[in-house]
Coordinates of C-alpha atoms and ligand atoms in Angstrom, one line a residue:
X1 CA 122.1 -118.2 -87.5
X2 CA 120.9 -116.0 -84.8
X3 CA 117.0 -116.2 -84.3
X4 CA 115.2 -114.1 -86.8
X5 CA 113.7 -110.8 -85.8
X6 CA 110.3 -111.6 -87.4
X7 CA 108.1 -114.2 -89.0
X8 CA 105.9 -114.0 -91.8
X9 CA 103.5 -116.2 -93.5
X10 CA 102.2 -116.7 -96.9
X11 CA 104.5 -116.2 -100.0
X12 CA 102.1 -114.6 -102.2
X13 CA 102.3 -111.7 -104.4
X14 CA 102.4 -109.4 -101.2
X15 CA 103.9 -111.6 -98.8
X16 CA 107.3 -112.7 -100.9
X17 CA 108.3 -109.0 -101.7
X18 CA 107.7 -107.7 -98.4
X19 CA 109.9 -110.9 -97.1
X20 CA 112.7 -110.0 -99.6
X21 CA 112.0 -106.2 -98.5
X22 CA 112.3 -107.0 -94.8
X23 CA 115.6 -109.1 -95.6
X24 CA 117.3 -106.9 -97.8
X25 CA 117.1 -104.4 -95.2
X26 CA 119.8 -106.3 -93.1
X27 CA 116.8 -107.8 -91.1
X28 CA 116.7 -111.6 -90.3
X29 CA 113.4 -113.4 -91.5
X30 CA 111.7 -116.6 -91.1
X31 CA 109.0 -117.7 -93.7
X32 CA 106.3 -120.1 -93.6
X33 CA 103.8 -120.7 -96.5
X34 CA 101.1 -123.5 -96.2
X35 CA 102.0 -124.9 -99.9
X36 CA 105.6 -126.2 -98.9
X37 CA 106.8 -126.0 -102.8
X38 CA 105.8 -122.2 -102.6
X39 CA 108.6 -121.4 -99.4
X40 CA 111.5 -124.0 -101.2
X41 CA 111.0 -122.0 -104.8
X42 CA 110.8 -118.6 -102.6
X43 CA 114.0 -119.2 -101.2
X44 CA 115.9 -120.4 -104.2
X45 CA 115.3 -117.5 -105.8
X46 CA 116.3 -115.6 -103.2
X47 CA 119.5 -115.2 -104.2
X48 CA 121.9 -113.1 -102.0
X49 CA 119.2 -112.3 -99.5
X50 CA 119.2 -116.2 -98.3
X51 CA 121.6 -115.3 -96.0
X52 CA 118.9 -113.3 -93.8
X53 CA 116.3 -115.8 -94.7
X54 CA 115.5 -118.8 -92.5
X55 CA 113.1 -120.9 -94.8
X56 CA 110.7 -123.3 -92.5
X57 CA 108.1 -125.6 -93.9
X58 CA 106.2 -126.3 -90.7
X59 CA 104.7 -124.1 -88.3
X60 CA 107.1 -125.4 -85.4
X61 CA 110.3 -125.0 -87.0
X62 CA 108.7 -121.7 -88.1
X63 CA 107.9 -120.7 -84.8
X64 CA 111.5 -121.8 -83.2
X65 CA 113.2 -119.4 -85.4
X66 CA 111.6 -116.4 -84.2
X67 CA 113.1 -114.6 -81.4
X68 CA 110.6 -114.0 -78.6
X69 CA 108.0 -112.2 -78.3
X70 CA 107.7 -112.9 -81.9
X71 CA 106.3 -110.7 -84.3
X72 CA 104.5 -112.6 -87.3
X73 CA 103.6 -111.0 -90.4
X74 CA 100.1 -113.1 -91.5
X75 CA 100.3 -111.7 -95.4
X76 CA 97.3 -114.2 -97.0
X77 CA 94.0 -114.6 -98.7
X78 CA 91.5 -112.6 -96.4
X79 CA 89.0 -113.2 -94.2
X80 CA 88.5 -117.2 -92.9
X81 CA 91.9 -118.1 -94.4
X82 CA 93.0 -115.6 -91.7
X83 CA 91.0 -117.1 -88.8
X84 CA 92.1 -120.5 -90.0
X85 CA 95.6 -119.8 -89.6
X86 CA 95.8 -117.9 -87.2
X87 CA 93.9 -121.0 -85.1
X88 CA 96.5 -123.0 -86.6
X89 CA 99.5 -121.4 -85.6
X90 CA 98.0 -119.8 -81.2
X91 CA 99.0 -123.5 -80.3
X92 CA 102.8 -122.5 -80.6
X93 CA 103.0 -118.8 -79.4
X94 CA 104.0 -117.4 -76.3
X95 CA 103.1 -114.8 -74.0
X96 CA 102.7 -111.6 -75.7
X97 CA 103.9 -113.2 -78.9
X98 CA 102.2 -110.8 -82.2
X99 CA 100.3 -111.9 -84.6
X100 CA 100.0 -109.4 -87.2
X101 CA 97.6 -109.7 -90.7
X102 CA 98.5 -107.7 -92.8
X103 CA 95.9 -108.6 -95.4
X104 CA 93.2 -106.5 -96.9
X105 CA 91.0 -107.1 -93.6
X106 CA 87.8 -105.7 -92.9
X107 CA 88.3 -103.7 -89.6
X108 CA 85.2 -105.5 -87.8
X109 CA 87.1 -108.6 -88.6
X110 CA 90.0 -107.3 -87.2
X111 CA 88.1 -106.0 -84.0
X112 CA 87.1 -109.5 -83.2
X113 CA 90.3 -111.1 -83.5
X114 CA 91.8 -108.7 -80.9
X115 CA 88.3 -109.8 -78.4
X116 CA 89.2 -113.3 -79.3
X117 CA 92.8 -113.0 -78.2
X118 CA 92.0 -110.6 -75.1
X119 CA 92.5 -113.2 -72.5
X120 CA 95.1 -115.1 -74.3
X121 CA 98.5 -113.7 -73.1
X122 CA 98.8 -112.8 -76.9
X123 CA 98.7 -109.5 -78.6
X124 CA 97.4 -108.7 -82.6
X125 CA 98.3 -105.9 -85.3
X126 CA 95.6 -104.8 -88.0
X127 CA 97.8 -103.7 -90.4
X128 CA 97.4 -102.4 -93.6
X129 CA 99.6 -102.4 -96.4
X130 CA 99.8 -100.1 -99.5
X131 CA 101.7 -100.1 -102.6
X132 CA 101.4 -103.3 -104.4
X133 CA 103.8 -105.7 -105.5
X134 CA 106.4 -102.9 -106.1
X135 CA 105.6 -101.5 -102.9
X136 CA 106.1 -104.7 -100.8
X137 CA 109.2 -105.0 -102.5
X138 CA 110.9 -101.7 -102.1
X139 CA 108.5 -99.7 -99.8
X140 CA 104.9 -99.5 -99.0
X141 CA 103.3 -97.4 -96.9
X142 CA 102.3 -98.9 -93.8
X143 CA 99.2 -98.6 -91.7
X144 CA 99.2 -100.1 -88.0
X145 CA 96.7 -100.7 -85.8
X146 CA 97.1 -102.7 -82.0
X147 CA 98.8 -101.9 -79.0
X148 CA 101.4 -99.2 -78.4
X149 CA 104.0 -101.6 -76.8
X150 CA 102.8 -104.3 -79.6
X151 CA 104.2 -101.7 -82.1
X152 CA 107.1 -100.6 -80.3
X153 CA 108.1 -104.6 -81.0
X154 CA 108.1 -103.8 -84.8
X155 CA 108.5 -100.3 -85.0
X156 CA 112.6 -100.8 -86.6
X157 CA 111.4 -103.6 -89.0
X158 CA 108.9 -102.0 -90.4
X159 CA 110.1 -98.5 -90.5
X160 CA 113.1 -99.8 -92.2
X161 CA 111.2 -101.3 -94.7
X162 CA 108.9 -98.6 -95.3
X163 CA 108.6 -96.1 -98.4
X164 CA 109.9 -92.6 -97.7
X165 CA 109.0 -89.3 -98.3
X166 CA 112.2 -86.9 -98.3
X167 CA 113.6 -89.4 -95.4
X168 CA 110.2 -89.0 -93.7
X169 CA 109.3 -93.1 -93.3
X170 CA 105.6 -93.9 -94.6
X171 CA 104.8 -95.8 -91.6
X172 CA 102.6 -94.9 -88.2
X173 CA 101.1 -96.3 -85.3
X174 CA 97.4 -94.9 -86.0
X175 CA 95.6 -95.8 -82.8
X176 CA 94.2 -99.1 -81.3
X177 CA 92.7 -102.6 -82.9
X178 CA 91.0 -101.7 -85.8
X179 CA 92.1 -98.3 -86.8
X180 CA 95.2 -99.3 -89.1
X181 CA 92.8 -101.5 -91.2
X182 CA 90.1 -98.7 -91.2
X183 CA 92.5 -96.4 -92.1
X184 CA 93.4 -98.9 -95.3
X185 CA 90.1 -99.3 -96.2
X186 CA 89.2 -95.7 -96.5
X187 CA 92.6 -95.6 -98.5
X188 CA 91.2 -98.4 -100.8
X189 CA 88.0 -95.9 -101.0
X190 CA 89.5 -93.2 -101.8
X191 CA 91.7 -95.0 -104.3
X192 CA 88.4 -96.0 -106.2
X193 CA 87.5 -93.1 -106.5
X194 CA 90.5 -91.0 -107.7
X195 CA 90.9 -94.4 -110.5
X196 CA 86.8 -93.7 -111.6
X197 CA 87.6 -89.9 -112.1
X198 CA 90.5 -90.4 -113.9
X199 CA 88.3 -93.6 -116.0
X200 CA 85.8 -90.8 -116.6
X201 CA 88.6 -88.3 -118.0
X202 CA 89.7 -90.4 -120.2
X203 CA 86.3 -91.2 -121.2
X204 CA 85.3 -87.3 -122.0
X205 CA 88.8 -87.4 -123.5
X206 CA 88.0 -90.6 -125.9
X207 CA 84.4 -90.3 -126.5
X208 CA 84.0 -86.9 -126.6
X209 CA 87.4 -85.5 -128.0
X210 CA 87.7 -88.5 -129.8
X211 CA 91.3 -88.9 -129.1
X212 CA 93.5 -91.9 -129.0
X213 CA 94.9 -93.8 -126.2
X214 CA 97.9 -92.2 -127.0
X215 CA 97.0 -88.8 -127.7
X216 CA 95.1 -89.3 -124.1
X217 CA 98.2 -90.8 -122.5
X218 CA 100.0 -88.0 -123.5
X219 CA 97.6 -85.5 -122.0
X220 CA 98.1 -87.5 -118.8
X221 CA 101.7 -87.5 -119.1
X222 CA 101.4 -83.7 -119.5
X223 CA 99.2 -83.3 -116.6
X224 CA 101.9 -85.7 -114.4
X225 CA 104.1 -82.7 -114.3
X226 CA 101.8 -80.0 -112.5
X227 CA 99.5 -79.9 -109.5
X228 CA 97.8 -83.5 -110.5
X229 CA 101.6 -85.5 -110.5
X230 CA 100.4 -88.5 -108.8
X231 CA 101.6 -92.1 -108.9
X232 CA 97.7 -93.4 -110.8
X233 CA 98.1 -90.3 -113.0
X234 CA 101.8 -91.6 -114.3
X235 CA 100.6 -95.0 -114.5
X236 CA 97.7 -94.3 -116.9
X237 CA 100.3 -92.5 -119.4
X238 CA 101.8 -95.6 -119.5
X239 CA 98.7 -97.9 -119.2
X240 CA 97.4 -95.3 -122.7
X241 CA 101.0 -95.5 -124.3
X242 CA 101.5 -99.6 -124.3
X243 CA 101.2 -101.8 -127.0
X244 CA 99.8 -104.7 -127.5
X245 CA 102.3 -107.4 -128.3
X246 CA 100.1 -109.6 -130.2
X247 CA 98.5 -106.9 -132.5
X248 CA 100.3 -103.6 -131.8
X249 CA 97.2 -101.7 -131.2
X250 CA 97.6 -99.4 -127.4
X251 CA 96.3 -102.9 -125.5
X252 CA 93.5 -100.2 -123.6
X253 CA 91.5 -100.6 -126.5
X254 CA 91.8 -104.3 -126.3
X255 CA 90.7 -104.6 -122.4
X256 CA 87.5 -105.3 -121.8
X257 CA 85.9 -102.6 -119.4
X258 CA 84.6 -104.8 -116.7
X259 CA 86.3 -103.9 -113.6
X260 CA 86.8 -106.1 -110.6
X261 CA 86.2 -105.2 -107.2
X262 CA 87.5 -106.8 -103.9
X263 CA 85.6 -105.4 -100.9
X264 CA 87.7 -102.5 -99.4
X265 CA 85.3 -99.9 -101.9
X266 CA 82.3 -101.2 -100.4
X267 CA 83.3 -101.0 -97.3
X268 CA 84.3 -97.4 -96.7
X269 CA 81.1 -96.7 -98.6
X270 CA 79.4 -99.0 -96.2
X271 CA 81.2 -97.7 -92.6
X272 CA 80.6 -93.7 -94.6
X273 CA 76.5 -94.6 -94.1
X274 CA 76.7 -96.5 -91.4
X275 CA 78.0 -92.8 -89.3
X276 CA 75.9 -90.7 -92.0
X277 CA 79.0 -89.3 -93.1
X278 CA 78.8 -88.6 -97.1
X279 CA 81.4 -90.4 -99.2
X280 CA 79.2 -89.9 -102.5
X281 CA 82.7 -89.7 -104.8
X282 CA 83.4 -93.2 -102.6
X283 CA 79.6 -94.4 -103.3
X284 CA 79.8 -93.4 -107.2
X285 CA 83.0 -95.3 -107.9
X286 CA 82.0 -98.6 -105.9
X287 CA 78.6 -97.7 -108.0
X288 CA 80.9 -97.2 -111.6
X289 CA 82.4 -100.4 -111.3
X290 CA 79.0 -102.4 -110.4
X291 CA 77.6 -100.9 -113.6
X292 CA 81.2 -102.2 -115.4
X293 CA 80.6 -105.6 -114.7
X294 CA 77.2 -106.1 -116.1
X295 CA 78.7 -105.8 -119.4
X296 CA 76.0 -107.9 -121.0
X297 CA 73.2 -106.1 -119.5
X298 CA 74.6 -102.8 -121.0
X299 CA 74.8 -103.9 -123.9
X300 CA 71.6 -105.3 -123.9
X301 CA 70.4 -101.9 -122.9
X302 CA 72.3 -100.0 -125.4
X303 CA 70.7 -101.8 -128.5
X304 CA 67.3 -100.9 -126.5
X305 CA 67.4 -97.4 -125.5
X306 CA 70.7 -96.3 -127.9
X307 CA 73.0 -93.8 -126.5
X308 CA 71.7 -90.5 -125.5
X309 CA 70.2 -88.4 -128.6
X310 CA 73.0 -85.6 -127.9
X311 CA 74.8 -84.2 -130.8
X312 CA 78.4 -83.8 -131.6
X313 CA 80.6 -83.4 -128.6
X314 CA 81.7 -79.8 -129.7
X315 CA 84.3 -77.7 -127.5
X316 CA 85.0 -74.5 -129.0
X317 CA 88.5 -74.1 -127.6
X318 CA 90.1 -77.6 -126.8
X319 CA 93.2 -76.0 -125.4
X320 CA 90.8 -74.5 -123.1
X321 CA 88.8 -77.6 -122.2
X322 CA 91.7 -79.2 -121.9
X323 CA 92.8 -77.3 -119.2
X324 CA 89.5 -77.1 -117.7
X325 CA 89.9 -81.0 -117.4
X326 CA 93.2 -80.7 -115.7
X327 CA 91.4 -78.7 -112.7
X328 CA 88.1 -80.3 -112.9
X329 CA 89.7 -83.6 -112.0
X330 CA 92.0 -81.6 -109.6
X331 CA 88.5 -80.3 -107.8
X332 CA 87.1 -83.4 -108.0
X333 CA 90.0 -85.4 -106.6
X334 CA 89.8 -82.9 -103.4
X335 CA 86.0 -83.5 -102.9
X336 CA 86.8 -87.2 -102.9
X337 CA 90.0 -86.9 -100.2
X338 CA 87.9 -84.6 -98.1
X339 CA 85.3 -87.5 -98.1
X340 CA 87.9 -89.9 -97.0
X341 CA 89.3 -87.8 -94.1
X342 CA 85.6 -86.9 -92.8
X343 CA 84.8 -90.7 -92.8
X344 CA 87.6 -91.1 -90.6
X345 CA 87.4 -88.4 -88.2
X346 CA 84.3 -89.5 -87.8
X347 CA 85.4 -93.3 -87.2
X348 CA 87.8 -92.0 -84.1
X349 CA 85.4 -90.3 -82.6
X350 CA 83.0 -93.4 -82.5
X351 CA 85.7 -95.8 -81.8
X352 CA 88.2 -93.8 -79.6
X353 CA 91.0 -93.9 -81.6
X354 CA 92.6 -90.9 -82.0
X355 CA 93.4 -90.7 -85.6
X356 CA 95.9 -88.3 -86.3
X357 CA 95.2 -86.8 -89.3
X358 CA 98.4 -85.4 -90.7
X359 CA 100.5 -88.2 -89.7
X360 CA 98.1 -90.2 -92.2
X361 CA 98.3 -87.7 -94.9
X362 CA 102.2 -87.8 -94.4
X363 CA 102.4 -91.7 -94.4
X364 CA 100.2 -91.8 -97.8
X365 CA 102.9 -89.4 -99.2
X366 CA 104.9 -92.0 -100.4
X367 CA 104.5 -96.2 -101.4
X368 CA 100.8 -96.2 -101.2
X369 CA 98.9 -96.1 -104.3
X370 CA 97.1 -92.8 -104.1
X371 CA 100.6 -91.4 -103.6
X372 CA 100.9 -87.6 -104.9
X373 CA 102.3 -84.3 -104.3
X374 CA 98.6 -83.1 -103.4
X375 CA 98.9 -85.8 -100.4
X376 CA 102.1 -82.8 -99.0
X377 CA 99.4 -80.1 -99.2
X378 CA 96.7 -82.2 -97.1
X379 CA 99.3 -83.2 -94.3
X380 CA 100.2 -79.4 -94.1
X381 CA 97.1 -78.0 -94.0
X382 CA 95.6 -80.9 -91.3
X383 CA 99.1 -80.4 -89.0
X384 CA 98.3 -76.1 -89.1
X385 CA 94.5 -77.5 -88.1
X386 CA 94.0 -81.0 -87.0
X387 CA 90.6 -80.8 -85.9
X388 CA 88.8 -78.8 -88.5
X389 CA 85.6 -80.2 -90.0
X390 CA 86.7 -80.4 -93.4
X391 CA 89.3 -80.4 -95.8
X392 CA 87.5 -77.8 -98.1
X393 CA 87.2 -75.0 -95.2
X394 CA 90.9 -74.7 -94.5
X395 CA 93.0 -72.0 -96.4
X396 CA 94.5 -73.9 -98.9
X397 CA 92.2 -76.2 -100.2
X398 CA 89.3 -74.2 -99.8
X399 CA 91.5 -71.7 -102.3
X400 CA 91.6 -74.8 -104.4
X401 CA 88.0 -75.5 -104.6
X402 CA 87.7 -71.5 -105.2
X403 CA 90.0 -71.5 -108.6
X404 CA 89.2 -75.1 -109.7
X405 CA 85.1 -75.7 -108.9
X406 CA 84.2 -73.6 -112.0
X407 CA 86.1 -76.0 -114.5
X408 CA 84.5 -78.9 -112.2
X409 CA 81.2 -77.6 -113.2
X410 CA 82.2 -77.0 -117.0
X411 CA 83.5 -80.0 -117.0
X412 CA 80.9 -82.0 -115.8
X413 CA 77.9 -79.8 -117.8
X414 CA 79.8 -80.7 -121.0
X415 CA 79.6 -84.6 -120.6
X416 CA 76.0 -84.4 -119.3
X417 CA 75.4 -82.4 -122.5
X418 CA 77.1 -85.0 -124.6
X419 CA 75.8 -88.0 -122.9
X420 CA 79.0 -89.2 -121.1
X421 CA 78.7 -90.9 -117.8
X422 CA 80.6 -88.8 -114.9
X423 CA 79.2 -90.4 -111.7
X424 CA 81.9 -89.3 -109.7
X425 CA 82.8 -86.3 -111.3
X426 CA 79.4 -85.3 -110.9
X427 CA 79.3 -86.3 -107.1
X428 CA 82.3 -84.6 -106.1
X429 CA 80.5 -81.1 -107.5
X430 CA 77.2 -82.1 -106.3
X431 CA 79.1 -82.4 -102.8
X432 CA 80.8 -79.3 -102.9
X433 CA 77.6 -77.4 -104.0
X434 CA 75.5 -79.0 -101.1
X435 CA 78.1 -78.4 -98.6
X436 CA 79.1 -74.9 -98.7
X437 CA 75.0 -74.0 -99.5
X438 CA 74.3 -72.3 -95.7
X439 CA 70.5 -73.1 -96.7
X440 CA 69.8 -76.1 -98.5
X441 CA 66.3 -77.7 -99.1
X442 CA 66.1 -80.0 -96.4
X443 CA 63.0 -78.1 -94.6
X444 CA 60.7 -79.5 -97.2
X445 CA 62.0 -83.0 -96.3
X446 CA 61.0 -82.0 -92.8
X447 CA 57.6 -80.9 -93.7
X448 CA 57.1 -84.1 -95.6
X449 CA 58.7 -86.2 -92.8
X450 CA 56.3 -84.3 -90.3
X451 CA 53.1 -83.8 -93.3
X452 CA 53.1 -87.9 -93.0
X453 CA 54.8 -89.2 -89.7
X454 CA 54.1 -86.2 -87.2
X455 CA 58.2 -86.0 -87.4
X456 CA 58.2 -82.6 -85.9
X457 CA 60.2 -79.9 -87.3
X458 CA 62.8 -76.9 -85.6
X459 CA 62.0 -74.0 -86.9
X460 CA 64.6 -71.4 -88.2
X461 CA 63.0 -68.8 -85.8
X462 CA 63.0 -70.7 -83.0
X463 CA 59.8 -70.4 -81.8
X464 CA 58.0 -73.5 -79.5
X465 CA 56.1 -75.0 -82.5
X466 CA 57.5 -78.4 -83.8
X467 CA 54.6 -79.7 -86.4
X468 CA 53.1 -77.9 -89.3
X469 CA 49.3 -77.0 -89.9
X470 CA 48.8 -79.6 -92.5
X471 CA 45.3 -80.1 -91.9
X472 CA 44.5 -76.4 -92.0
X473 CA 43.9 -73.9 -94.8
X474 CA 46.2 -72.8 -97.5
X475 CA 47.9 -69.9 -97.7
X476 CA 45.6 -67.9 -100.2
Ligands
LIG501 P1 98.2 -114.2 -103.3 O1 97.0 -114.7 -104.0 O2 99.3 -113.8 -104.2 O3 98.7 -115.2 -102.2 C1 97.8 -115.7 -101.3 C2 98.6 -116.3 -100.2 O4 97.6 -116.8 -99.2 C3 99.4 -117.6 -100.5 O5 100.6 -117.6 -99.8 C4 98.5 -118.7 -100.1 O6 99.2 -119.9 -99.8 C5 97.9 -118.1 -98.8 N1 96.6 -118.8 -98.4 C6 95.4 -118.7 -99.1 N2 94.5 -119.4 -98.3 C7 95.2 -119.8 -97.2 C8 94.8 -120.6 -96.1 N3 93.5 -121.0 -95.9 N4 95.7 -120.8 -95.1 C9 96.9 -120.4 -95.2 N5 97.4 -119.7 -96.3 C10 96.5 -119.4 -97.3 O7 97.7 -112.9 -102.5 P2 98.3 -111.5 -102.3 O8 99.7 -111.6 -101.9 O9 98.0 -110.6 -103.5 O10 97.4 -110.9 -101.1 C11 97.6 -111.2 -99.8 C12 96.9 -110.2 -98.9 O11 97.4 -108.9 -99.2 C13 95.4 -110.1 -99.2 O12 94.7 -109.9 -98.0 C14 95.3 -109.0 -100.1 O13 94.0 -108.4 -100.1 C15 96.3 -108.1 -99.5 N6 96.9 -107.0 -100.4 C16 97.2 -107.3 -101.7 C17 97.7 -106.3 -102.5 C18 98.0 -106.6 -104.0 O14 98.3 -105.6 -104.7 N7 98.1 -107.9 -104.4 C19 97.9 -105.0 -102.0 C20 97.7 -104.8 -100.6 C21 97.1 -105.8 -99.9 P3 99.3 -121.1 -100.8 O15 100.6 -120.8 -101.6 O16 99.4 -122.3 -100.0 O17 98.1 -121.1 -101.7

C-alpha cells in the first residue's frame, strides 16, 4: 500500500470515527492508539474501509507509514496526555512534519506547544473539532488554527471529511496558533448556553405549565420547524419523547439533574473577563450547571428555605405564552451568539488573528453542535458587515431583538413571578437592556470609585474637573 496521507492517534470515541471518516472518504490512513488491543479491535471492525487503513501498534511503524511531511491527527484525553505524547512521538518526525491535537485544548495550551516547537523544524495545528461521535463519523465541523502552509498540507483531507452546508464545506483556516482552539472554546460557550436556555424552557414548561416530557417534547418538536430549527432543539424532542426501557416512564424524569462540565464553558467565560468583554448568557450557564451539581446542598436548602412562596403558575392564554416562549428563547439565543462573536472579535484583536467572522458563522452551519438555520442569518449579516460591533446593531438581528425582546421580558417576568430559576434567560435580557441603554448608571459607580479612592471621573460636559466635591456641602 502506498504511504498513507495522514496519521492519527488515539482511537477513542472521537478519534475512531473521524479515522473511519477520513478513510471512507477514499483517503489512506494510518492509526496508532497507546492501548495496542484498542488499534487491533479498531481495525477488525473496520470492515470494508481496512483497505485505506494501515493499522500500526508502535509509534515507528506508525510514523513510516505516513507520507512526508506528515500530518498527524493527536485525537486524545486533553491536556498532559497531549504533551506526553506528543514528547513521545518529536523523536520520529521530520522537518516540517505536523502535529495536529485535535482535542478539546485550552488555546494557552495550545499557544505554548507552537513556542515549544518554534525552533524545531516542526510545525503544530490547534484544531478544534465539533459534532460528536456522529459528527467525527460523517462530518464535523472543523476549526483550524497554525500555519497557512501547515494547512494547505491538510486542507483536501479535512475538507473532504467535513460536514456541509448546501455543498459549502464546514471547515476554515481561522488564523494563527491558538485561534482554531479559541474559536472551539467559544463554540463550547456558546453551546452551554443555548443547552441552559433550552434547560430553563423546559423547566417553565414543566414546572410551571406542568406538562409532560412529552407534551414538552412535542412543543419542541413544534418549534424545530420555525425560526428556532436547530440540531439541540431536535435532540431535546427526542431526549422528552424516549422511554425508559426498564420502566417505560420518558427516561428525563429518571435522570438525575446534575450536569457535568469539562472546561471549555469556563474558559470562554474566563478569556470573556479576562478582555472585559460580557459573556453573562456564557457566565450564567457555566454558573447553572455549578448550582446542578451540588445536588445535596440544594436539597438541603430546599427543606430549609422551601421554594419560593409564589402562587400558582397561572397564564391566562397558554397558546399565547406558548408562543411568547418560542421567541423569548429565540431573543435569548441571539444575546448569547452576539456574546460569543464579541468575545472573539475581541480575542483577534488582542492576539492578531484575524478572525473572519462570517467564514465562522458559515462553518458552524453545519456538523457542529450549535448547528441551526439562525447560524445562515449570522454569516449573512457578518459577510454584509464584518466589522460591526455587535451582532444586535446590524439590520437583521437587531429587527430580531425588535419583535422578539418583548416576549424575552414576559417570559422571563413570569418565571421570576413563579419562582422558576432563568439565569440565562434572564442574562440575555438583562444584556440586551444594558446595552442598547445610551445612559446607564455607571456615573454613580464613578462617584463612588472617586467618593473613596480619588478615582477621578469624565464629566458628560466636558469640563476640566475630574473629582467630585465630596467633602463639601450638600445640595440643599
Ligand atoms: P475517549 O475517552 O473516548 O478516548 C481517549 C483516548 O485518549 C484513547 O484513545 C486513549 O487511549 C487516549 N489517551 C488517554 N490518555 C493518553 C495518554 N496519556 N497518552 C496517549 N493516549 C492517551 O475520548 P474522546 O474521543 O471522547 O475525546 C478525545 C478528545 O476529543 C478530547 O480532547 C475531547 O475533549 C475531544 N472531543 C470530544 C468530543 C466528544 O463528543 N466526545 C467532541 C469534541 C471533542 P487508550 O485507549 O490507550 O486509553
Amino acid at each position: 500500500m502506498a504511504q498513507a496521507e495522514i496519521g492519527l492517534i488515539g482511537l477513542g470515541v472521537m478519534g475512531s470515527n473521524l479515522a473511519l471518516n477520513i478513510a471512507e472518504k477514499g483517503n489512506t490512513i494510518a492509526v496508532f492508539n497507546r492501548t495496542v488491543e484498542v488499534t487491533r479491535k479498531f481495525y477488525a471492525e473496520a470492515g470494508a474501509l481496512q483497505s485505506q487503513i494501515v493499522p500500526c501498534e508502535t509509534i515507528e511503524e506508525f510514523v513510516a507509514a505516513i507520507r512526508p511531511p506528515r500530518p498527524i491527527i493527536i485525537m486524545i484525553k486533553a491536556g498532559e496526555p497531549v504533551d506526553q505524547q506528543m514528547e513521545l512521538l518529536k523523536p520520529y518526525l521530520e522537518k516540517n512534519d505536523i502535529m495536529i491535537d485535535a482535542g478539546n485544548a485550552n488555546f494557552r495550551d495550545t499557544m505554548r506547544r507552537f513556542d515549544n516547537l518554534k525552533d524545531s523544524g516542526l510545525t503544530f495545528i490547534g484544531m478544534g473539532v465539533s459534532g460528536g461521535e456522529e459528527g467525527a463519523r460523517h462530518g464535523p465541523s472543523i476549526m483550524v488554527g497554525g500555519k497557512e502552509d501547515s494547512w494547505k498540507r491538510v486542507e483536501k483531507v479535512l475538507t473532504s471529511i467535513a460536514a456541509k452546508y448546501n455543498d459549502d464545506p464546514c471547515v476554515a483556516w481561522l488564523g494563527e496558533n491558538g485561534a482554531g482552539h479559541f474559536v472551539k472554546t467559544i463554540h463550547n460557550g456558546i453551546e452551554y448556553a443555548d443547552m441552559q436556555m433550552i434547560a430553563e424552557i423546559y423547566g417553565i414548561l414543566r414546572d410551571g405549565l406542568k406538562m409532560s416530557a412529552t407534551e414538552i417534547g412535542e412543543v419542541f418538536g413544534e418549534w424545530n420547524k420555525g425560526r428556532l430549527n436547530s440540531y439541540l432543539i431536535e435532540i431535546t424532542e427526542k431526549v422528552l419523547k424516549a422511554a425508559d426501557p426498564i420502566t417505560g416512564k420518558p427516561i428525563v424524569d429518571l435522570i438525575l439533574d446534575k450536569a457535568g462540565q469539562k472546561g471549555t464553558g469556563k474558559w470562554s467565560v474566563i478569556e470573556a473577563q479576562n478582555m472585559g468583554i460580557p459573556a453573562t448568557a456564557i457566565e450564567a450557564a457555566v454558573a447553572a450547571r455549578s448550582i446542578s451539581s451540588v445536588k445535596g446542598e440544594r436539597e438541603a436548602a430546599e427543606k430549609v428555605l422551601g421554594l419560593p412562596a409564589v402562587g400558582e403558575f397561572n397564564v391566562a392564554d397558554k397558546t399565547a405564552f406558548l408562543k411568547d416562549l418560542e421567541s423569548a428563547l429565540l431573543a435569548a439565543k441571539i444575546g448569547a451568539y452576539a456574546q460569543g462573536f464579541a468575545v472573539m472579535a475581541e480575542a483577534s484583536r488582542e492576539f492578531n488573528w484575524n478572525l473572519p467572522m462570517p467564514t465562522i458563522a458559515k462553518i458552524w452551519r453545519a456538523g457542529c453542535i450549535i448547528r441551526s438555520a439562525f447560524l445562515d442569518e449570522i454569516t449573512t449579516a457578518f459577510t454584509k458587515d464584518p466589522n460591526v460591533a455587535n451582532l444586535i446593531v446590524t439590520p437583521a438581528f437587531s429587527g430580531m431583538v425588535k419583535e422578539t425582546d418583548g416576549a424575552l421580558r414576559r417570559v422571563v417576568s413570569a418565571a421570576v413571578l413563579g419562582g422558576l430559576p432563568v439565569p440565562a434567560l434572564a442574562s440575555a435580557l438583562g444584556y440586551f437592556d444594558s446595552y442598547r441603554r445610551g445612559r446607564g448608571t455607571a456615573n454613580v459607580i464613578q462617584a463612588q470609585r472617586d467618593f473613596f479612592g480619588a478615582h477621578g471621573f469624565d464629566r458628560i460636559d466636558g469640563a476640566d474637573s475630574h473629582h467630585g466635591p465630596w467633602g463639601s456641602g450638600l445640595i440643599a
